[in-house]
Structure formats: structure tokens, C-alpha cells
mmCIF file with all atom_site columns, C-alpha atoms in Angstrom:
data_model
loop_
_atom_site.group_PDB
_atom_site.id
_atom_site.type_symbol
_atom_site.label_atom_id
_atom_site.label_alt_id
_atom_site.label_comp_id
_atom_site.label_asym_id
_atom_site.label_entity_id
_atom_site.label_seq_id
_atom_site.pdbx_PDB_ins_code
_atom_site.Cartn_x
_atom_site.Cartn_y
_atom_site.Cartn_z
_atom_site.occupancy
_atom_site.B_iso_or_equiv
_atom_site.pdbx_formal_charge
_atom_site.auth_seq_id
_atom_site.auth_comp_id
_atom_site.auth_asym_id
_atom_site.auth_atom_id
_atom_site.pdbx_PDB_model_num
ATOM 1   C CA . MET B 1 1   ? 117.967 77.339  69.329 1.00 0.00 ? 9   MET B CA 1
ATOM 2   C CA . THR B 1 2   ? 117.841 80.578  67.371 1.00 0.00 ? 10  THR B CA 1
ATOM 3   C CA . HIS B 1 3   ? 120.862 82.718  66.623 1.00 0.00 ? 11  HIS B CA 1
ATOM 4   C CA . ARG B 1 4   ? 121.627 85.555  68.996 1.00 0.00 ? 12  ARG B CA 1
ATOM 5   C CA . ILE B 1 5   ? 122.809 88.726  67.297 1.00 0.00 ? 13  ILE B CA 1
ATOM 6   C CA . ALA B 1 6   ? 124.797 91.634  68.716 1.00 0.00 ? 14  ALA B CA 1
ATOM 7   C CA . VAL B 1 7   ? 124.381 94.873  66.774 1.00 0.00 ? 15  VAL B CA 1
ATOM 8   C CA . PHE B 1 8   ? 127.309 97.289  67.098 1.00 0.00 ? 16  PHE B CA 1
ATOM 9   C CA . ALA B 1 9   ? 126.184 100.887 66.468 1.00 0.00 ? 17  ALA B CA 1
ATOM 10  C CA . SER B 1 10  ? 127.570 104.388 67.075 1.00 0.00 ? 18  SER B CA 1
ATOM 11  C CA . GLY B 1 11  ? 124.747 106.677 65.982 1.00 0.00 ? 19  GLY B CA 1
ATOM 12  C CA . SER B 1 12  ? 121.007 107.028 65.565 1.00 0.00 ? 20  SER B CA 1
ATOM 13  C CA . GLY B 1 13  ? 120.462 103.299 65.191 1.00 0.00 ? 21  GLY B CA 1
ATOM 14  C CA . SER B 1 14  ? 117.859 103.265 62.433 1.00 0.00 ? 22  SER B CA 1
ATOM 15  C CA . ASN B 1 15  ? 119.397 100.141 60.898 1.00 0.00 ? 23  ASN B CA 1
ATOM 16  C CA . ALA B 1 16  ? 119.675 98.559  64.342 1.00 0.00 ? 24  ALA B CA 1
ATOM 17  C CA . GLU B 1 17  ? 115.959 99.173  64.907 1.00 0.00 ? 25  GLU B CA 1
ATOM 18  C CA . GLN B 1 18  ? 115.084 97.671  61.515 1.00 0.00 ? 26  GLN B CA 1
ATOM 19  C CA . LEU B 1 19  ? 117.049 94.554  62.479 1.00 0.00 ? 27  LEU B CA 1
ATOM 20  C CA . ILE B 1 20  ? 115.351 94.333  65.884 1.00 0.00 ? 28  ILE B CA 1
ATOM 21  C CA . ARG B 1 21  ? 111.918 94.697  64.291 1.00 0.00 ? 29  ARG B CA 1
ATOM 22  C CA . HIS B 1 22  ? 112.631 92.223  61.488 1.00 0.00 ? 30  HIS B CA 1
ATOM 23  C CA . PHE B 1 23  ? 113.745 89.441  63.814 1.00 0.00 ? 31  PHE B CA 1
ATOM 24  C CA . LYS B 1 24  ? 110.910 90.062  66.279 1.00 0.00 ? 32  LYS B CA 1
ATOM 25  C CA . GLU B 1 25  ? 108.154 90.266  63.686 1.00 0.00 ? 33  GLU B CA 1
ATOM 26  C CA . GLN B 1 26  ? 109.259 88.293  60.619 1.00 0.00 ? 34  GLN B CA 1
ATOM 27  C CA . ALA B 1 27  ? 112.128 85.962  61.460 1.00 0.00 ? 35  ALA B CA 1
ATOM 28  C CA . ALA B 1 28  ? 111.820 85.088  65.143 1.00 0.00 ? 36  ALA B CA 1
ATOM 29  C CA . ASP B 1 29  ? 112.412 81.432  64.225 1.00 0.00 ? 37  ASP B CA 1
ATOM 30  C CA . VAL B 1 30  ? 115.872 82.329  62.867 1.00 0.00 ? 38  VAL B CA 1
ATOM 31  C CA . GLY B 1 31  ? 117.347 84.757  65.355 1.00 0.00 ? 39  GLY B CA 1
ATOM 32  C CA . GLU B 1 32  ? 116.959 87.754  67.609 1.00 0.00 ? 40  GLU B CA 1
ATOM 33  C CA . VAL B 1 33  ? 118.871 90.922  68.328 1.00 0.00 ? 41  VAL B CA 1
ATOM 34  C CA . ALA B 1 34  ? 119.952 90.030  71.843 1.00 0.00 ? 42  ALA B CA 1
ATOM 35  C CA . LEU B 1 35  ? 122.375 92.905  72.509 1.00 0.00 ? 43  LEU B CA 1
ATOM 36  C CA . ILE B 1 36  ? 123.217 96.413  71.296 1.00 0.00 ? 44  ILE B CA 1
ATOM 37  C CA . VAL B 1 37  ? 126.890 97.378  71.667 1.00 0.00 ? 45  VAL B CA 1
ATOM 38  C CA . CYS B 1 38  ? 127.573 101.114 71.519 1.00 0.00 ? 46  CYS B CA 1
ATOM 39  C CA . ASN B 1 39  ? 130.619 103.333 71.947 1.00 0.00 ? 47  ASN B CA 1
ATOM 40  C CA . LYS B 1 40  ? 128.781 106.635 72.500 1.00 0.00 ? 48  LYS B CA 1
ATOM 41  C CA . PRO B 1 41  ? 126.778 107.202 75.722 1.00 0.00 ? 49  PRO B CA 1
ATOM 42  C CA . ASP B 1 42  ? 124.540 109.812 74.047 1.00 0.00 ? 50  ASP B CA 1
ATOM 43  C CA . ALA B 1 43  ? 123.784 107.838 70.854 1.00 0.00 ? 51  ALA B CA 1
ATOM 44  C CA . SER B 1 44  ? 120.110 107.585 69.909 1.00 0.00 ? 52  SER B CA 1
ATOM 45  C CA . VAL B 1 45  ? 120.498 103.845 69.315 1.00 0.00 ? 53  VAL B CA 1
ATOM 46  C CA . LEU B 1 46  ? 120.394 103.387 73.106 1.00 0.00 ? 54  LEU B CA 1
ATOM 47  C CA . GLU B 1 47  ? 116.886 104.901 73.230 1.00 0.00 ? 55  GLU B CA 1
ATOM 48  C CA . ARG B 1 48  ? 115.811 102.526 70.483 1.00 0.00 ? 56  ARG B CA 1
ATOM 49  C CA . ALA B 1 49  ? 117.269 99.598  72.451 1.00 0.00 ? 57  ALA B CA 1
ATOM 50  C CA . LYS B 1 50  ? 115.275 100.632 75.538 1.00 0.00 ? 58  LYS B CA 1
ATOM 51  C CA . LYS B 1 51  ? 112.107 101.000 73.469 1.00 0.00 ? 59  LYS B CA 1
ATOM 52  C CA . TRP B 1 52  ? 112.423 97.399  72.280 1.00 0.00 ? 60  TRP B CA 1
ATOM 53  C CA . ASN B 1 53  ? 113.695 96.074  75.644 1.00 0.00 ? 61  ASN B CA 1
ATOM 54  C CA . VAL B 1 54  ? 116.996 94.989  74.131 1.00 0.00 ? 62  VAL B CA 1
ATOM 55  C CA . PRO B 1 55  ? 119.937 95.026  76.573 1.00 0.00 ? 63  PRO B CA 1
ATOM 56  C CA . PHE B 1 56  ? 122.844 97.253  75.654 1.00 0.00 ? 64  PHE B CA 1
ATOM 57  C CA . LEU B 1 57  ? 126.532 97.399  76.450 1.00 0.00 ? 65  LEU B CA 1
ATOM 58  C CA . LEU B 1 58  ? 128.510 100.642 76.428 1.00 0.00 ? 66  LEU B CA 1
ATOM 59  C CA . ILE B 1 59  ? 132.132 100.171 75.452 1.00 0.00 ? 67  ILE B CA 1
ATOM 60  C CA . ASP B 1 60  ? 135.206 102.392 75.217 1.00 0.00 ? 68  ASP B CA 1
ATOM 61  C CA . ARG B 1 61  ? 138.413 102.122 73.211 1.00 0.00 ? 69  ARG B CA 1
ATOM 62  C CA . GLU B 1 62  ? 140.236 100.398 76.038 1.00 0.00 ? 70  GLU B CA 1
ATOM 63  C CA . LEU B 1 63  ? 137.674 97.598  76.250 1.00 0.00 ? 71  LEU B CA 1
ATOM 64  C CA . LEU B 1 64  ? 137.582 97.131  72.481 1.00 0.00 ? 72  LEU B CA 1
ATOM 65  C CA . TYR B 1 65  ? 141.310 97.300  71.761 1.00 0.00 ? 73  TYR B CA 1
ATOM 66  C CA . GLU B 1 66  ? 143.230 96.526  74.958 1.00 0.00 ? 74  GLU B CA 1
ATOM 67  C CA . ARG B 1 67  ? 140.813 94.248  76.809 1.00 0.00 ? 75  ARG B CA 1
ATOM 68  C CA . THR B 1 68  ? 139.284 92.547  73.793 1.00 0.00 ? 76  THR B CA 1
ATOM 69  C CA . ASP B 1 69  ? 139.224 89.186  75.600 1.00 0.00 ? 77  ASP B CA 1
ATOM 70  C CA . GLU B 1 70  ? 136.962 90.711  78.260 1.00 0.00 ? 78  GLU B CA 1
ATOM 71  C CA . LEU B 1 71  ? 134.624 92.030  75.582 1.00 0.00 ? 79  LEU B CA 1
ATOM 72  C CA . ILE B 1 72  ? 134.524 88.604  73.904 1.00 0.00 ? 80  ILE B CA 1
ATOM 73  C CA . ALA B 1 73  ? 133.699 87.041  77.287 1.00 0.00 ? 81  ALA B CA 1
ATOM 74  C CA . MET B 1 74  ? 130.828 89.515  77.715 1.00 0.00 ? 82  MET B CA 1
ATOM 75  C CA . LEU B 1 75  ? 129.493 88.626  74.262 1.00 0.00 ? 83  LEU B CA 1
ATOM 76  C CA . LYS B 1 76  ? 129.717 84.925  75.133 1.00 0.00 ? 84  LYS B CA 1
ATOM 77  C CA . GLN B 1 77  ? 127.821 85.573  78.387 1.00 0.00 ? 85  GLN B CA 1
ATOM 78  C CA . HIS B 1 78  ? 124.998 86.920  76.230 1.00 0.00 ? 86  HIS B CA 1
ATOM 79  C CA . GLU B 1 79  ? 125.394 83.812  74.007 1.00 0.00 ? 87  GLU B CA 1
ATOM 80  C CA . ILE B 1 80  ? 126.085 86.013  70.989 1.00 0.00 ? 88  ILE B CA 1
ATOM 81  C CA . ASP B 1 81  ? 126.986 83.982  67.903 1.00 0.00 ? 89  ASP B CA 1
ATOM 82  C CA . PHE B 1 82  ? 126.704 86.642  65.165 1.00 0.00 ? 90  PHE B CA 1
ATOM 83  C CA . ILE B 1 83  ? 127.701 90.319  65.024 1.00 0.00 ? 91  ILE B CA 1
ATOM 84  C CA . VAL B 1 84  ? 126.166 92.960  62.772 1.00 0.00 ? 92  VAL B CA 1
ATOM 85  C CA . LEU B 1 85  ? 127.769 96.392  62.409 1.00 0.00 ? 93  LEU B CA 1
ATOM 86  C CA . ALA B 1 86  ? 125.228 99.149  61.777 1.00 0.00 ? 94  ALA B CA 1
ATOM 87  C CA . GLY B 1 87  ? 126.940 102.509 61.650 1.00 0.00 ? 95  GLY B CA 1
ATOM 88  C CA . PHE B 1 88  ? 129.738 101.455 63.998 1.00 0.00 ? 96  PHE B CA 1
ATOM 89  C CA . LEU B 1 89  ? 132.738 103.636 63.213 1.00 0.00 ? 97  LEU B CA 1
ATOM 90  C CA . TRP B 1 90  ? 135.626 101.920 65.010 1.00 0.00 ? 98  TRP B CA 1
ATOM 91  C CA . LEU B 1 91  ? 137.797 99.274  63.387 1.00 0.00 ? 99  LEU B CA 1
ATOM 92  C CA . ILE B 1 92  ? 137.147 95.758  64.701 1.00 0.00 ? 100 ILE B CA 1
ATOM 93  C CA . PRO B 1 93  ? 140.277 94.266  66.351 1.00 0.00 ? 101 PRO B CA 1
ATOM 94  C CA . PRO B 1 94  ? 141.762 91.001  65.022 1.00 0.00 ? 102 PRO B CA 1
ATOM 95  C CA . ALA B 1 95  ? 141.014 89.042  68.222 1.00 0.00 ? 103 ALA B CA 1
ATOM 96  C CA . LEU B 1 96  ? 137.283 89.735  67.869 1.00 0.00 ? 104 LEU B CA 1
ATOM 97  C CA . ILE B 1 97  ? 137.363 88.744  64.192 1.00 0.00 ? 105 ILE B CA 1
ATOM 98  C CA . GLU B 1 98  ? 139.110 85.485  65.132 1.00 0.00 ? 106 GLU B CA 1
ATOM 99  C CA . ALA B 1 99  ? 136.499 84.803  67.817 1.00 0.00 ? 107 ALA B CA 1
ATOM 100 C CA . TYR B 1 100 ? 133.695 85.240  65.253 1.00 0.00 ? 108 TYR B CA 1
ATOM 101 C CA . PRO B 1 101 ? 135.128 84.008  61.914 1.00 0.00 ? 109 PRO B CA 1
ATOM 102 C CA . GLN B 1 102 ? 132.816 84.879  58.997 1.00 0.00 ? 110 GLN B CA 1
ATOM 103 C CA . ARG B 1 103 ? 130.246 85.910  61.593 1.00 0.00 ? 111 ARG B CA 1
ATOM 104 C CA . ILE B 1 104 ? 130.752 89.690  61.568 1.00 0.00 ? 112 ILE B CA 1
ATOM 105 C CA . VAL B 1 105 ? 129.122 91.710  58.791 1.00 0.00 ? 113 VAL B CA 1
ATOM 106 C CA . ASN B 1 106 ? 128.938 95.409  57.967 1.00 0.00 ? 114 ASN B CA 1
ATOM 107 C CA . ILE B 1 107 ? 126.916 97.630  55.656 1.00 0.00 ? 115 ILE B CA 1
ATOM 108 C CA . HIS B 1 108 ? 128.530 100.470 53.700 1.00 0.00 ? 116 HIS B CA 1
ATOM 109 C CA . PRO B 1 109 ? 126.527 103.267 52.011 1.00 0.00 ? 117 PRO B CA 1
ATOM 110 C CA . ALA B 1 110 ? 128.303 103.025 48.638 1.00 0.00 ? 118 ALA B CA 1
ATOM 111 C CA . LEU B 1 111 ? 129.336 100.508 46.014 1.00 0.00 ? 119 LEU B CA 1
ATOM 112 C CA . LEU B 1 112 ? 132.626 99.229  47.388 1.00 0.00 ? 120 LEU B CA 1
ATOM 113 C CA . PRO B 1 113 ? 135.508 99.145  46.623 1.00 0.00 ? 121 PRO B CA 1
ATOM 114 C CA . ARG B 1 114 ? 134.823 102.785 45.678 1.00 0.00 ? 122 ARG B CA 1
ATOM 115 C CA . TYR B 1 115 ? 134.186 105.337 48.424 1.00 0.00 ? 123 TYR B CA 1
ATOM 116 C CA . GLY B 1 116 ? 135.393 103.089 51.238 1.00 0.00 ? 124 GLY B CA 1
ATOM 117 C CA . GLY B 1 117 ? 138.130 103.275 53.837 1.00 0.00 ? 125 GLY B CA 1
ATOM 118 C CA . LYS B 1 118 ? 138.873 105.264 56.967 1.00 0.00 ? 126 LYS B CA 1
ATOM 119 C CA . GLY B 1 119 ? 136.793 108.430 57.266 1.00 0.00 ? 127 GLY B CA 1
ATOM 120 C CA . MET B 1 120 ? 134.371 107.363 54.536 1.00 0.00 ? 128 MET B CA 1
ATOM 121 C CA . TYR B 1 121 ? 131.065 107.035 56.331 1.00 0.00 ? 129 TYR B CA 1
ATOM 122 C CA . GLY B 1 122 ? 127.659 108.700 56.323 1.00 0.00 ? 130 GLY B CA 1
ATOM 123 C CA . MET B 1 123 ? 127.468 112.084 54.644 1.00 0.00 ? 131 MET B CA 1
ATOM 124 C CA . HIS B 1 124 ? 131.196 112.030 53.809 1.00 0.00 ? 132 HIS B CA 1
ATOM 125 C CA . VAL B 1 125 ? 130.419 109.228 51.354 1.00 0.00 ? 133 VAL B CA 1
ATOM 126 C CA . HIS B 1 126 ? 127.347 110.864 49.817 1.00 0.00 ? 134 HIS B CA 1
ATOM 127 C CA . ARG B 1 127 ? 129.072 114.239 49.366 1.00 0.00 ? 135 ARG B CA 1
ATOM 128 C CA . ALA B 1 128 ? 131.996 112.554 47.605 1.00 0.00 ? 136 ALA B CA 1
ATOM 129 C CA . VAL B 1 129 ? 129.679 110.563 45.327 1.00 0.00 ? 137 VAL B CA 1
ATOM 130 C CA . ILE B 1 130 ? 127.725 113.700 44.317 1.00 0.00 ? 138 ILE B CA 1
ATOM 131 C CA . ALA B 1 131 ? 130.900 115.815 43.942 1.00 0.00 ? 139 ALA B CA 1
ATOM 132 C CA . ASN B 1 132 ? 132.268 113.243 41.490 1.00 0.00 ? 140 ASN B CA 1
ATOM 133 C CA . ARG B 1 133 ? 129.030 113.323 39.467 1.00 0.00 ? 141 ARG B CA 1
ATOM 134 C CA . GLU B 1 134 ? 128.506 109.583 39.768 1.00 0.00 ? 142 GLU B CA 1
ATOM 135 C CA . LYS B 1 135 ? 125.556 108.149 37.853 1.00 0.00 ? 143 LYS B CA 1
ATOM 136 C CA . GLU B 1 136 ? 124.796 105.543 40.524 1.00 0.00 ? 144 GLU B CA 1
ATOM 137 C CA . SER B 1 137 ? 125.469 104.638 44.119 1.00 0.00 ? 145 SER B CA 1
ATOM 138 C CA . GLY B 1 138 ? 124.162 101.909 46.389 1.00 0.00 ? 146 GLY B CA 1
ATOM 139 C CA . ILE B 1 139 ? 124.967 99.732  49.373 1.00 0.00 ? 147 ILE B CA 1
ATOM 140 C CA . THR B 1 140 ? 127.482 96.981  50.015 1.00 0.00 ? 148 THR B CA 1
ATOM 141 C CA . ILE B 1 141 ? 127.065 94.333  52.708 1.00 0.00 ? 149 ILE B CA 1
ATOM 142 C CA . HIS B 1 142 ? 130.346 92.584  53.434 1.00 0.00 ? 150 HIS B CA 1
ATOM 143 C CA . TYR B 1 143 ? 132.191 90.426  55.912 1.00 0.00 ? 151 TYR B CA 1
ATOM 144 C CA . VAL B 1 144 ? 134.464 92.337  58.288 1.00 0.00 ? 152 VAL B CA 1
ATOM 145 C CA . ASN B 1 145 ? 138.233 91.935  58.276 1.00 0.00 ? 153 ASN B CA 1
ATOM 146 C CA . GLU B 1 146 ? 141.071 93.935  59.874 1.00 0.00 ? 154 GLU B CA 1
ATOM 147 C CA . HIS B 1 147 ? 140.777 96.779  57.339 1.00 0.00 ? 155 HIS B CA 1
ATOM 148 C CA . TYR B 1 148 ? 138.000 99.317  56.819 1.00 0.00 ? 156 TYR B CA 1
ATOM 149 C CA . ASP B 1 149 ? 135.541 98.184  54.134 1.00 0.00 ? 157 ASP B CA 1
ATOM 150 C CA . GLU B 1 150 ? 137.835 95.544  52.593 1.00 0.00 ? 158 GLU B CA 1
ATOM 151 C CA . GLY B 1 151 ? 136.102 92.303  53.612 1.00 0.00 ? 159 GLY B CA 1
ATOM 152 C CA . GLN B 1 152 ? 134.532 89.889  51.128 1.00 0.00 ? 160 GLN B CA 1
ATOM 153 C CA . HIS B 1 153 ? 131.348 91.239  49.538 1.00 0.00 ? 161 HIS B CA 1
ATOM 154 C CA . ILE B 1 154 ? 128.086 89.451  50.302 1.00 0.00 ? 162 ILE B CA 1
ATOM 155 C CA . PHE B 1 155 ? 125.505 91.665  48.595 1.00 0.00 ? 163 PHE B CA 1
ATOM 156 C CA . GLN B 1 156 ? 125.194 94.920  46.652 1.00 0.00 ? 164 GLN B CA 1
ATOM 157 C CA . ALA B 1 157 ? 122.143 96.928  45.650 1.00 0.00 ? 165 ALA B CA 1
ATOM 158 C CA . ARG B 1 158 ? 122.407 99.756  43.123 1.00 0.00 ? 166 ARG B CA 1
ATOM 159 C CA . LEU B 1 159 ? 120.593 103.054 42.876 1.00 0.00 ? 167 LEU B CA 1
ATOM 160 C CA . PRO B 1 160 ? 120.591 105.451 39.906 1.00 0.00 ? 168 PRO B CA 1
ATOM 161 C CA . ILE B 1 161 ? 121.335 109.067 40.833 1.00 0.00 ? 169 ILE B CA 1
ATOM 162 C CA . ALA B 1 162 ? 119.062 111.594 39.163 1.00 0.00 ? 170 ALA B CA 1
ATOM 163 C CA . GLU B 1 163 ? 120.427 114.905 37.885 1.00 0.00 ? 171 GLU B CA 1
ATOM 164 C CA . GLY B 1 164 ? 120.398 117.521 40.643 1.00 0.00 ? 172 GLY B CA 1
ATOM 165 C CA . THR B 1 165 ? 120.245 115.072 43.550 1.00 0.00 ? 173 THR B CA 1
ATOM 166 C CA . THR B 1 166 ? 121.729 116.559 46.725 1.00 0.00 ? 174 THR B CA 1
ATOM 167 C CA . PRO B 1 167 ? 123.879 114.573 49.173 1.00 0.00 ? 175 PRO B CA 1
ATOM 168 C CA . GLU B 1 168 ? 121.027 114.780 51.689 1.00 0.00 ? 176 GLU B CA 1
ATOM 169 C CA . GLN B 1 169 ? 118.532 113.346 49.189 1.00 0.00 ? 177 GLN B CA 1
ATOM 170 C CA . LEU B 1 170 ? 120.982 110.592 48.277 1.00 0.00 ? 178 LEU B CA 1
ATOM 171 C CA . ALA B 1 171 ? 121.424 109.789 51.986 1.00 0.00 ? 179 ALA B CA 1
ATOM 172 C CA . GLU B 1 172 ? 117.658 109.276 52.338 1.00 0.00 ? 180 GLU B CA 1
ATOM 173 C CA . GLN B 1 173 ? 117.529 107.015 49.289 1.00 0.00 ? 181 GLN B CA 1
ATOM 174 C CA . ILE B 1 174 ? 120.498 104.957 50.528 1.00 0.00 ? 182 ILE B CA 1
ATOM 175 C CA . HIS B 1 175 ? 118.915 104.638 53.977 1.00 0.00 ? 183 HIS B CA 1
ATOM 176 C CA . ALA B 1 176 ? 115.783 103.216 52.367 1.00 0.00 ? 184 ALA B CA 1
ATOM 177 C CA . LEU B 1 177 ? 117.929 100.642 50.531 1.00 0.00 ? 185 LEU B CA 1
ATOM 178 C CA . GLU B 1 178 ? 119.706 99.717  53.765 1.00 0.00 ? 186 GLU B CA 1
ATOM 179 C CA . HIS B 1 179 ? 116.466 99.261  55.663 1.00 0.00 ? 187 HIS B CA 1
ATOM 180 C CA . ARG B 1 180 ? 114.994 97.126  52.891 1.00 0.00 ? 188 ARG B CA 1
ATOM 181 C CA . HIS B 1 181 ? 117.937 94.791  52.358 1.00 0.00 ? 189 HIS B CA 1
ATOM 182 C CA . TYR B 1 182 ? 120.093 94.559  55.487 1.00 0.00 ? 190 TYR B CA 1
ATOM 183 C CA . PRO B 1 183 ? 117.675 92.567  57.693 1.00 0.00 ? 191 PRO B CA 1
ATOM 184 C CA . GLN B 1 184 ? 116.880 90.172  54.842 1.00 0.00 ? 192 GLN B CA 1
ATOM 185 C CA . VAL B 1 185 ? 120.539 89.557  53.993 1.00 0.00 ? 193 VAL B CA 1
ATOM 186 C CA . VAL B 1 186 ? 121.380 88.941  57.666 1.00 0.00 ? 194 VAL B CA 1
ATOM 187 C CA . GLU B 1 187 ? 118.445 86.519  57.918 1.00 0.00 ? 195 GLU B CA 1
ATOM 188 C CA . ALA B 1 188 ? 119.650 84.644  54.819 1.00 0.00 ? 196 ALA B CA 1
ATOM 189 C CA . LEU B 1 189 ? 123.173 84.374  56.270 1.00 0.00 ? 197 LEU B CA 1
ATOM 190 C CA . LEU B 1 190 ? 121.824 83.048  59.580 1.00 0.00 ? 198 LEU B CA 1
ATOM 191 C CA . ARG B 1 191 ? 119.680 80.455  57.817 1.00 0.00 ? 199 ARG B CA 1
ATOM 192 C CA . ARG B 1 192 ? 122.854 79.053  56.248 1.00 0.00 ? 200 ARG B CA 1
ATOM 193 C CA . LEU B 1 193 ? 124.818 78.903  59.500 1.00 0.00 ? 201 LEU B CA 1
ATOM 194 C CA . PRO B 1 194 ? 124.928 75.871  61.789 1.00 0.00 ? 202 PRO B CA 1
ATOM 195 C CA . ALA B 1 195 ? 122.487 76.105  64.677 1.00 0.00 ? 203 ALA B CA 1
ATOM 196 C CA . ALA B 1 196 ? 123.650 78.293  67.542 1.00 0.00 ? 204 ALA B CA 1
ATOM 197 C CA . HIS B 1 197 ? 124.985 76.565  70.638 1.00 0.00 ? 205 HIS B CA 1
ATOM 198 C CA . ALA B 1 198 ? 122.443 76.054  73.360 1.00 0.00 ? 206 ALA B CA 1
#
């Protein structure tokens, strides 16, 4: 039995699509993206889910924070045993973390612990990195805990920043790093996990 992954996403879903493609085309023996969970009805990730025939679940703050047990039950109905955050901007509640211990991971577009925390996402991160004249940036893949961007690090990839790089150019370079590494790191984590329940 392969692992069944839920990808939580709030935006365009480019990382979500890379994960879907990777597990369909290169690692189907390990797992599949079985569900997209999204908190924005107009997010482009939903179009990507439809394109790949992946079911999706729209959630609101009440379901995530006040009816977390219902959300966990929905995930269990889909036989989800691993959760990947891909541009999901809401904090994960403790009950969900307890239901999936060491089975929720996130990717951050900087070298944590720097440039992390509430409000530090997307272009906010890249503008801060460029404004501070950093010589390098990168990505951090980490386990999720109750605090933004503070979970145990799993993987980092570094990227030198050339003189004159704009935040937009840095964003493109970081996206390329994310797309290259995130699916492979998730696959490696799944290969180390016990087999999913039938």
C-alpha cells in the first residue's frame, strides 16, 4: 500500500503540481497526492488539482481551528497518512499535529531560522533578503510544529545571490530550487516511513 499525501496550499499551487507529477510519473510505488486542501476558493491550485484529477477539499478557519476533529476525520476518510504544506499560510493547529506526528512537512523560501515567522512568506521574504544585501538565500524543508517556521529542519539548499538581483529574480530562482528538491525530499521521507495502513 502506497502512502497517500494531502497537499495543503493557499495559492498558485506550482509546488503542489510538482508533487502530483513526481508521484504520478517517478515515484508511484511510494505514494500519491490523493487530496489537495485549500483555504481560498479562487486559488489557482484548484485548477491544477482538476487538471490532474486530484480531489480537493475547501476549508475555512472554523473547520481548521474550531472543528479540527472533523477535518482530521475527513483526512482519514481519504486515508491520508502524510501532509505536505506548499504555500499554505495558516498555522497548523496542535490537534492536527498530534494526529500526524512527524508526518507534516513545510517548505520555506529562505534559510531558516532567518527570515521566518508570521508574515514572512513569498515576496515578503525575498524583499527582506535583498534589502539586507544577503550574499545567499535558499530553501528550508522542515517538520511542522505549533509555531511558524520553527519545526526541526530536514533539508536545506543554498543559492548565491548575484549583485543586482531583484526580489522577483530571486523568487524565480528559489522556485526552481523548490521544484527540484521538494518532491525528492518528500519521497525520501516516505520511503523511510512504515507502510501506510490499508
